[in-house]
């Protein structure tokens, strides 16, 4: 039973620490869920363009990269 420390660290380092604890199957499932969630967010933004403005899928992905998503 190894304990992992989640000290504050900017974006990717913390994400990589978390990912290193997951099995290959868990990582694949996490990525699948992320893709589904991003697709749902993108659909909502397209449907509500008067609220969110016009954004391409590339624009959204670029913004999400800032948060290591």
Tab-separated table of C-alpha atoms in Angstrom:
chain	number	residue	atom	x	y	z
A	1	UNK	CA	0.000	0.000	0.000
A	2	UNK	CA	1.887	3.001	-1.313
A	3	UNK	CA	0.566	6.447	-0.407
A	4	UNK	CA	0.586	9.180	-3.040
A	5	UNK	CA	0.962	12.816	-2.110
A	6	UNK	CA	-1.175	15.303	-4.023
A	7	UNK	CA	0.721	18.478	-3.277
A	8	UNK	CA	-0.255	21.502	-5.320
A	9	UNK	CA	1.468	21.555	-8.664
A	10	UNK	CA	0.385	23.232	-11.876
A	11	UNK	CA	-1.788	21.290	-14.322
A	12	UNK	CA	0.046	18.527	-16.100
A	13	UNK	CA	2.300	17.382	-13.275
A	14	UNK	CA	-0.643	16.709	-11.001
A	15	UNK	CA	-2.557	15.082	-13.871
A	16	UNK	CA	0.402	12.858	-14.663
A	17	UNK	CA	0.715	11.821	-11.029
A	18	UNK	CA	-2.940	10.809	-11.057
A	19	UNK	CA	-2.602	8.982	-14.378
A	20	UNK	CA	0.373	6.982	-13.124
A	21	UNK	CA	-1.876	5.395	-10.502
A	22	UNK	CA	-4.364	4.093	-13.090
A	23	UNK	CA	-4.300	0.848	-15.048
A	24	UNK	CA	-4.332	0.880	-18.849
A	25	UNK	CA	-8.027	-0.064	-18.807
A	26	UNK	CA	-8.848	2.722	-16.361
A	27	UNK	CA	-6.974	5.252	-18.520
A	28	UNK	CA	-8.859	4.108	-21.622
A	29	UNK	CA	-12.182	4.411	-19.795
A	30	UNK	CA	-11.224	7.860	-18.479
A	31	UNK	CA	-10.364	9.007	-22.009
A	32	UNK	CA	-13.644	7.605	-23.381
A	33	UNK	CA	-15.659	9.444	-20.722
A	34	UNK	CA	-13.715	12.662	-21.374
A	35	UNK	CA	-14.481	12.436	-25.110
A	36	UNK	CA	-18.195	11.942	-24.384
A	37	UNK	CA	-18.251	14.865	-21.977
A	38	UNK	CA	-16.416	17.143	-24.400
A	39	UNK	CA	-18.823	16.201	-27.185
A	40	UNK	CA	-21.787	17.030	-24.922
A	41	UNK	CA	-20.219	20.374	-23.939
A	42	UNK	CA	-19.530	21.227	-27.573
A	43	UNK	CA	-23.145	20.363	-28.567
A	44	UNK	CA	-24.485	22.575	-25.781
A	45	UNK	CA	-22.235	25.454	-26.821
A	46	UNK	CA	-23.427	25.132	-30.433
A	47	UNK	CA	-27.081	25.049	-29.342
A	48	UNK	CA	-26.577	28.095	-27.107
A	49	UNK	CA	-24.322	30.117	-29.398
A	50	UNK	CA	-26.132	33.303	-28.360
A	51	UNK	CA	-24.741	32.708	-24.854
A	52	UNK	CA	-21.326	31.245	-25.670
A	53	UNK	CA	-20.588	32.881	-29.025
A	54	UNK	CA	-19.365	31.115	-32.115
A	55	UNK	CA	-16.527	28.710	-31.344
A	56	UNK	CA	-15.092	25.905	-33.438
A	57	UNK	CA	-14.241	22.541	-31.959
A	58	UNK	CA	-10.568	23.506	-32.355
A	59	UNK	CA	-11.173	26.679	-30.313
A	60	UNK	CA	-12.726	24.637	-27.515
A	61	UNK	CA	-9.904	22.073	-27.538
A	62	UNK	CA	-7.313	24.850	-27.421
A	63	UNK	CA	-9.005	26.351	-24.365
A	64	UNK	CA	-9.229	22.960	-22.654
A	65	UNK	CA	-5.505	22.348	-23.181
A	66	UNK	CA	-4.885	25.236	-20.794
A	67	UNK	CA	-6.437	23.102	-18.055
A	68	UNK	CA	-4.829	19.763	-19.069
A	69	UNK	CA	-8.195	18.323	-20.046
